[in-house]
Amino acid sequence: MNRKGICLIHCLILLSLLLTGCWDRQELNQLAIISALGIDQTRDGKIIVYTQEINPRTVGGGGGTESTDEGSGGQKTLLRMETGGTVADALFKLQSKAGRKLFWGQTMLVVFGEEIVRRGIQPQVDFLMRHPQMRLRANVFVSKDPGAVLEIQSPVENSSARTIRNMVELRWRKAMDIRELAMTMVGDAEAAMIPHIQPASKETPYIYESVVIKEGKWAGKLNRVTTEGVLWHRNEMKNGSVSLNLPGSQGGAAGVRIDNSHVDMIPKIEQGEWSMTVRIHVEDDIEVNETVLSMKNPRFTQIIEEAAEKKIHAQAQKMLQRVQHDLKADVLGFAEAFHRKYPREWEQVKDRWDQVFPKVKVKLQVKVDVERVGMTTWPAGLPLDKVKKK
């Protein structure tokens, strides 16, 4: 045999050493698939962890479909709870009592309790970022009772975690996840806004408010209107509607559905004064017309546009009062905008941004354009002689 043949044989032998097979395989029937994780803290400082585990007895074998037969296991998810000195300690105790290995590759939600957020979540975020199996794209929430949220039994999805995630994606363009939370906590403003979730019933979650954290701790809570104002400002409002009470004797109210929105922030430093111009441009469709106005007339659509501009402007002003002056937490992205445009000036104030931010003068400019008036330009069901055309 020539030298080339001998070298080929040696190469094949060496390559065969790399074919180790499925030495690290994990069989599905040996795993406890965790779809959501809850983390809270007791008053005496103990960490509480909750896990929402997919119940394997309710998962059918054909095509991944689910069985709803009560005799096949009942609830779709199982709630487990344990306490410890740290998250890792509590999960170790939980694993020691479980009959299967905890698997975090399908975790979609992490729900922090209000108590632990008030004390600070930096150690918990550190654990989540270090965990080799944890999905950094898992969405983050705050709740008064994480266990009650994880105990919700979804009537449609295989877990309430997926239901909650779908609800957020329908409303927000970009939901907060673990990676983004960690980045905002060390960003220029060191502030973040996290959705607040509560169970409305045993089958339905409720997401409308939000919690603002500053330097890793609870700074305050935002109601639905203020939360939507922040979403508008950050270009994160995906679906929304605005109800309008039109001025004058127009005969009723109107409502518009947001089709698209865009916000531009223009920072400016002049003679030592920091200011920010915020331009909000909204494209919407007329969703409800309870007036006597015919939307065929551009002058009447202009009335709705002006009313929507005033409503959005007022909502943004309330949001600024709450976020900028009450909480003094920059969840709006002002710090990043000034840092990009004025890096030298930013270096001088970055250590005291919480003092500078409330003094930034904000100028709001709102422009609303009605793109579509719906399937009819006339008020449906109203006699034509009562419709105002001019």
mmCIF file of N, CA and C in Angstrom, residues 196-278:
data_model
loop_
_atom_site.group_PDB
_atom_site.id
_atom_site.type_symbol
_atom_site.label_atom_id
_atom_site.label_comp_id
_atom_site.label_asym_id
_atom_site.label_seq_id
_atom_site.Cartn_x
_atom_site.Cartn_y
_atom_site.Cartn_z
ATOM 1 N N HIS A 196 -46.828 44.814 34.257
ATOM 2 C CA HIS A 196 -47.374 44.277 35.507
ATOM 3 C C HIS A 196 -48.537 43.357 35.168
ATOM 4 N N ILE A 197 -48.537 42.171 35.748
ATOM 5 C CA ILE A 197 -49.539 41.166 35.405
ATOM 6 C C ILE A 197 -50.236 40.665 36.658
ATOM 7 N N GLN A 198 -51.536 40.479 36.535
ATOM 8 C CA GLN A 198 -52.338 39.916 37.619
ATOM 9 C C GLN A 198 -53.346 38.935 37.020
ATOM 10 N N PRO A 199 -53.762 37.908 37.766
ATOM 11 C CA PRO A 199 -54.815 37.021 37.264
ATOM 12 C C PRO A 199 -56.185 37.683 37.395
ATOM 13 N N ALA A 200 -56.883 37.830 36.266
ATOM 14 C CA ALA A 200 -58.252 38.344 36.307
ATOM 15 C C ALA A 200 -59.227 37.245 36.713
ATOM 16 N N SER A 201 -58.858 36.000 36.422
ATOM 17 C CA SER A 201 -59.632 34.833 36.815
ATOM 18 C C SER A 201 -58.682 33.639 36.813
ATOM 19 N N LYS A 202 -59.204 32.457 37.038
ATOM 20 C CA LYS A 202 -58.363 31.262 37.026
ATOM 21 C C LYS A 202 -57.893 30.902 35.627
ATOM 22 N N GLU A 203 -58.491 31.536 34.600
ATOM 23 C CA GLU A 203 -58.132 31.225 33.226
ATOM 24 C C GLU A 203 -57.598 32.417 32.451
ATOM 25 N N THR A 204 -57.662 33.623 33.042
ATOM 26 C CA THR A 204 -57.349 34.831 32.285
ATOM 27 C C THR A 204 -56.379 35.729 33.026
ATOM 28 N N PRO A 205 -55.264 36.110 32.411
ATOM 29 C CA PRO A 205 -54.361 37.101 33.006
ATOM 30 C C PRO A 205 -54.790 38.516 32.637
ATOM 31 N N TYR A 206 -54.285 39.487 33.376
ATOM 32 C CA TYR A 206 -54.640 40.885 33.165
ATOM 33 C C TYR A 206 -53.347 41.689 33.072
ATOM 34 N N ILE A 207 -53.101 42.295 31.912
ATOM 35 C CA ILE A 207 -51.883 43.078 31.685
ATOM 36 C C ILE A 207 -52.277 44.464 31.175
ATOM 37 N N TYR A 208 -52.199 45.469 32.020
ATOM 38 C CA TYR A 208 -52.447 46.833 31.570
ATOM 39 C C TYR A 208 -51.480 47.825 32.205
ATOM 40 N N GLU A 209 -51.136 47.591 33.462
ATOM 41 C CA GLU A 209 -50.237 48.505 34.143
ATOM 42 C C GLU A 209 -48.785 48.074 33.946
ATOM 43 N N SER A 210 -47.854 48.849 34.514
ATOM 44 C CA SER A 210 -46.438 48.517 34.412
ATOM 45 C C SER A 210 -45.719 49.034 35.644
ATOM 46 N N VAL A 211 -44.525 48.495 35.858
ATOM 47 C CA VAL A 211 -43.693 48.876 36.992
ATOM 48 C C VAL A 211 -42.398 49.475 36.453
ATOM 49 N N VAL A 212 -41.982 50.586 37.023
ATOM 50 C CA VAL A 212 -40.720 51.228 36.659
ATOM 51 C C VAL A 212 -39.678 50.851 37.699
ATOM 52 N N ILE A 213 -38.542 50.334 37.234
ATOM 53 C CA ILE A 213 -37.440 50.048 38.139
ATOM 54 C C ILE A 213 -36.286 50.987 37.822
ATOM 55 N N LYS A 214 -35.587 51.382 38.863
ATOM 56 C CA LYS A 214 -34.474 52.319 38.743
ATOM 57 C C LYS A 214 -33.323 51.777 39.573
ATOM 58 N N GLU A 215 -32.171 51.600 38.935
ATOM 59 C CA GLU A 215 -31.007 51.003 39.584
ATOM 60 C C GLU A 215 -31.357 49.644 40.183
ATOM 61 N N GLY A 216 -32.188 48.888 39.470
ATOM 62 C CA GLY A 216 -32.526 47.531 39.856
ATOM 63 C C GLY A 216 -33.603 47.399 40.901
ATOM 64 N N LYS A 217 -34.197 48.520 41.332
ATOM 65 C CA LYS A 217 -35.208 48.461 42.379
ATOM 66 C C LYS A 217 -36.485 49.181 41.948
ATOM 67 N N TRP A 218 -37.537 48.886 42.673
ATOM 68 C CA TRP A 218 -38.855 49.477 42.433
ATOM 69 C C TRP A 218 -38.772 50.989 42.548
ATOM 70 N N ALA A 219 -39.242 51.701 41.507
ATOM 71 C CA ALA A 219 -39.312 53.166 41.537
ATOM 72 C C ALA A 219 -40.747 53.652 41.598
ATOM 73 N N GLY A 220 -41.670 52.897 41.007
ATOM 74 C CA GLY A 220 -43.067 53.293 41.020
ATOM 75 C C GLY A 220 -43.872 52.472 40.035
ATOM 76 N N LYS A 221 -45.158 52.749 40.011
ATOM 77 C CA LYS A 221 -46.088 52.006 39.165
ATOM 78 C C LYS A 221 -46.794 52.963 38.218
ATOM 79 N N LEU A 222 -47.020 52.521 36.989
ATOM 80 C CA LEU A 222 -47.715 53.321 35.985
ATOM 81 C C LEU A 222 -49.060 52.690 35.675
ATOM 82 N N ASN A 223 -50.103 53.518 35.598
ATOM 83 C CA ASN A 223 -51.419 52.986 35.240
ATOM 84 C C ASN A 223 -51.503 52.745 33.738
ATOM 85 N N ARG A 224 -52.657 52.333 33.277
ATOM 86 C CA ARG A 224 -52.801 51.971 31.858
ATOM 87 C C ARG A 224 -52.524 53.147 30.942
ATOM 88 N N VAL A 225 -53.082 54.323 31.258
ATOM 89 C CA VAL A 225 -52.918 55.490 30.389
ATOM 90 C C VAL A 225 -51.456 55.906 30.315
ATOM 91 N N THR A 226 -50.789 55.952 31.465
ATOM 92 C CA THR A 226 -49.381 56.355 31.481
ATOM 93 C C THR A 226 -48.505 55.325 30.790
ATOM 94 N N THR A 227 -48.826 54.051 30.976
ATOM 95 C CA THR A 227 -48.069 52.997 30.295
ATOM 96 C C THR A 227 -48.175 53.140 28.790
ATOM 97 N N GLU A 228 -49.384 53.386 28.294
ATOM 98 C CA GLU A 228 -49.560 53.573 26.863
ATOM 99 C C GLU A 228 -48.807 54.811 26.374
ATOM 100 N N GLY A 229 -48.745 55.850 27.221
ATOM 101 C CA GLY A 229 -47.990 57.041 26.849
ATOM 102 C C GLY A 229 -46.512 56.743 26.655
ATOM 103 N N VAL A 230 -45.950 55.911 27.528
ATOM 104 C CA VAL A 230 -44.547 55.522 27.381
ATOM 105 C C VAL A 230 -44.357 54.690 26.116
ATOM 106 N N LEU A 231 -45.300 53.786 25.852
ATOM 107 C CA LEU A 231 -45.209 52.955 24.654
ATOM 108 C C LEU A 231 -45.265 53.811 23.392
ATOM 109 N N TRP A 232 -46.129 54.817 23.392
ATOM 110 C CA TRP A 232 -46.174 55.754 22.268
ATOM 111 C C TRP A 232 -44.799 56.372 22.066
ATOM 112 N N HIS A 233 -44.257 56.853 23.157
ATOM 113 C CA HIS A 233 -42.997 57.600 23.090
ATOM 114 C C HIS A 233 -41.850 56.730 22.600
ATOM 115 N N ARG A 234 -41.843 55.456 22.943
ATOM 116 C CA ARG A 234 -40.726 54.568 22.600
ATOM 117 C C ARG A 234 -40.962 53.792 21.306
ATOM 118 N N ASN A 235 -41.987 54.168 20.547
ATOM 119 C CA ASN A 235 -42.287 53.459 19.288
ATOM 120 C C ASN A 235 -42.596 51.988 19.526
ATOM 121 N N GLU A 236 -43.213 51.664 20.651
ATOM 122 C CA GLU A 236 -43.494 50.278 20.980
ATOM 123 C C GLU A 236 -44.985 49.972 21.021
ATOM 124 N N MET A 237 -45.834 50.936 20.665
ATOM 125 C CA MET A 237 -47.270 50.717 20.654
ATOM 126 C C MET A 237 -47.645 50.038 19.347
ATOM 127 N N LYS A 238 -48.047 48.777 19.435
ATOM 128 C CA LYS A 238 -48.336 48.003 18.234
ATOM 129 C C LYS A 238 -49.793 48.122 17.832
ATOM 130 N N ASN A 239 -50.681 47.930 18.756
ATOM 131 C CA ASN A 239 -52.116 48.047 18.498
ATOM 132 C C ASN A 239 -52.731 48.916 19.578
ATOM 133 N N GLY A 240 -53.542 49.843 19.165
ATOM 134 C CA GLY A 240 -54.195 50.717 20.136
ATOM 135 C C GLY A 240 -55.349 51.448 19.494
ATOM 136 N N SER A 241 -56.142 52.072 20.326
ATOM 137 C CA SER A 241 -57.272 52.863 19.835
ATOM 138 C C SER A 241 -57.434 54.086 20.708
ATOM 139 N N VAL A 242 -58.028 55.122 20.135
ATOM 140 C CA VAL A 242 -58.240 56.373 20.843
ATOM 141 C C VAL A 242 -59.710 56.750 20.694
ATOM 142 N N SER A 243 -60.379 56.939 21.827
ATOM 143 C CA SER A 243 -61.780 57.378 21.820
ATOM 144 C C SER A 243 -61.818 58.897 21.892
ATOM 145 N N LEU A 244 -62.697 59.493 21.088
ATOM 146 C CA LEU A 244 -62.715 60.941 20.957
ATOM 147 C C LEU A 244 -64.105 61.499 21.223
ATOM 148 N N ASN A 245 -64.158 62.582 21.968
ATOM 149 C CA ASN A 245 -65.371 63.379 22.115
ATOM 150 C C ASN A 245 -65.192 64.631 21.277
ATOM 151 N N LEU A 246 -65.909 64.696 20.173
ATOM 152 C CA LEU A 246 -65.701 65.778 19.218
ATOM 153 C C LEU A 246 -66.308 67.071 19.731
ATOM 154 N N PRO A 247 -65.673 68.207 19.438
ATOM 155 C CA PRO A 247 -66.195 69.506 19.897
ATOM 156 C C PRO A 247 -67.424 69.918 19.102
ATOM 157 N N GLY A 248 -68.224 70.765 19.721
ATOM 158 C CA GLY A 248 -69.393 71.281 19.028
ATOM 159 C C GLY A 248 -70.551 70.305 19.012
ATOM 160 N N SER A 249 -71.547 70.595 18.192
ATOM 161 C CA SER A 249 -72.766 69.771 18.114
ATOM 162 C C SER A 249 -72.649 68.793 16.955
ATOM 163 N N GLN A 250 -71.665 67.867 17.050
ATOM 164 C CA GLN A 250 -71.455 66.917 15.967
ATOM 165 C C GLN A 250 -72.339 65.675 16.118
ATOM 166 N N GLY A 251 -72.959 65.525 17.263
ATOM 167 C CA GLY A 251 -73.927 64.435 17.397
ATOM 168 C C GLY A 251 -73.395 63.166 18.014
ATOM 169 N N GLY A 252 -72.189 63.157 18.572
ATOM 170 C CA GLY A 252 -71.696 61.930 19.187
ATOM 171 C C GLY A 252 -70.190 61.874 19.260
ATOM 172 N N ALA A 253 -69.677 60.664 19.475
ATOM 173 C CA ALA A 253 -68.241 60.453 19.628
ATOM 174 C C ALA A 253 -67.693 59.717 18.417
ATOM 175 N N ALA A 254 -66.377 59.541 18.411
ATOM 176 C CA ALA A 254 -65.702 58.813 17.342
ATOM 177 C C ALA A 254 -64.534 58.061 17.951
ATOM 178 N N GLY A 255 -64.068 57.074 17.221
ATOM 179 C CA GLY A 255 -62.915 56.304 17.682
ATOM 180 C C GLY A 255 -62.016 55.969 16.518
ATOM 181 N N VAL A 256 -60.706 56.005 16.751
ATOM 182 C CA VAL A 256 -59.746 55.682 15.709
ATOM 183 C C VAL A 256 -58.867 54.527 16.176
ATOM 184 N N ARG A 257 -58.477 53.674 15.246
ATOM 185 C CA ARG A 257 -57.584 52.560 15.525
ATOM 186 C C ARG A 257 -56.209 52.880 14.953
ATOM 187 N N ILE A 258 -55.180 52.725 15.788
ATOM 188 C CA ILE A 258 -53.822 53.064 15.375
ATOM 189 C C ILE A 258 -53.324 52.036 14.365
ATOM 190 N N ASP A 259 -52.953 52.513 13.195
ATOM 191 C CA ASP A 259 -52.407 51.638 12.158
ATOM 192 C C ASP A 259 -50.888 51.665 12.159
ATOM 193 N N ASN A 260 -50.324 52.847 12.412
ATOM 194 C CA ASN A 260 -48.869 52.981 12.447
ATOM 195 C C ASN A 260 -48.516 54.237 13.218
ATOM 196 N N SER A 261 -47.392 54.190 13.912
ATOM 197 C CA SER A 261 -46.943 55.366 14.661
ATOM 198 C C SER A 261 -45.432 55.429 14.635
ATOM 199 N N HIS A 262 -44.924 56.640 14.722
ATOM 200 C CA HIS A 262 -43.473 56.835 14.724
ATOM 201 C C HIS A 262 -43.158 58.059 15.573
ATOM 202 N N VAL A 263 -42.074 57.952 16.343
ATOM 203 C CA VAL A 263 -41.645 59.038 17.225
ATOM 204 C C VAL A 263 -40.195 59.381 16.936
ATOM 205 N N ASP A 264 -39.934 60.674 16.780
ATOM 206 C CA ASP A 264 -38.569 61.177 16.636
ATOM 207 C C ASP A 264 -38.230 62.024 17.856
ATOM 208 N N MET A 265 -37.037 61.786 18.426
ATOM 209 C CA MET A 265 -36.561 62.575 19.557
ATOM 210 C C MET A 265 -35.365 63.401 19.103
ATOM 211 N N ILE A 266 -35.448 64.701 19.319
ATOM 212 C CA ILE A 266 -34.393 65.615 18.885
ATOM 213 C C ILE A 266 -33.834 66.325 20.117
ATOM 214 N N PRO A 267 -32.692 65.853 20.641
ATOM 215 C CA PRO A 267 -32.094 66.509 21.813
ATOM 216 C C PRO A 267 -31.359 67.783 21.428
ATOM 217 N N LYS A 268 -31.298 68.710 22.388
ATOM 218 C CA LYS A 268 -30.618 69.982 22.116
ATOM 219 C C LYS A 268 -30.061 70.550 23.420
ATOM 220 N N ILE A 269 -28.837 71.032 23.359
ATOM 221 C CA ILE A 269 -28.215 71.722 24.495
ATOM 222 C C ILE A 269 -27.802 73.101 24.015
ATOM 223 N N GLU A 270 -28.375 74.122 24.600
ATOM 224 C CA GLU A 270 -28.096 75.493 24.182
ATOM 225 C C GLU A 270 -27.977 76.379 25.415
ATOM 226 N N GLN A 271 -26.811 77.006 25.564
ATOM 227 C CA GLN A 271 -26.514 77.881 26.698
ATOM 228 C C GLN A 271 -26.772 77.178 28.037
ATOM 229 N N GLY A 272 -26.364 75.922 28.085
ATOM 230 C CA GLY A 272 -26.492 75.164 29.323
ATOM 231 C C GLY A 272 -27.868 74.592 29.586
ATOM 232 N N GLU A 273 -28.848 74.850 28.704
ATOM 233 C CA GLU A 273 -30.200 74.338 28.897
ATOM 234 C C GLU A 273 -30.411 73.096 28.045
ATOM 235 N N TRP A 274 -30.855 72.035 28.680
ATOM 236 C CA TRP A 274 -31.112 70.760 28.005
ATOM 237 C C TRP A 274 -32.587 70.683 27.639
ATOM 238 N N SER A 275 -32.852 70.382 26.370
ATOM 239 C CA SER A 275 -34.245 70.285 25.915
ATOM 240 C C SER A 275 -34.391 69.118 24.951
ATOM 241 N N MET A 276 -35.615 68.669 24.803
ATOM 242 C CA MET A 276 -35.909 67.542 23.916
ATOM 243 C C MET A 276 -37.206 67.825 23.163
ATOM 244 N N THR A 277 -37.119 67.788 21.836
ATOM 245 C CA THR A 277 -38.321 67.901 21.000
ATOM 246 C C THR A 277 -38.777 66.495 20.630
ATOM 247 N N VAL A 278 -40.018 66.193 20.942
ATOM 248 C CA VAL A 278 -40.577 64.873 20.673
ATOM 249 C C VAL A 278 -41.670 65.025 19.618
#
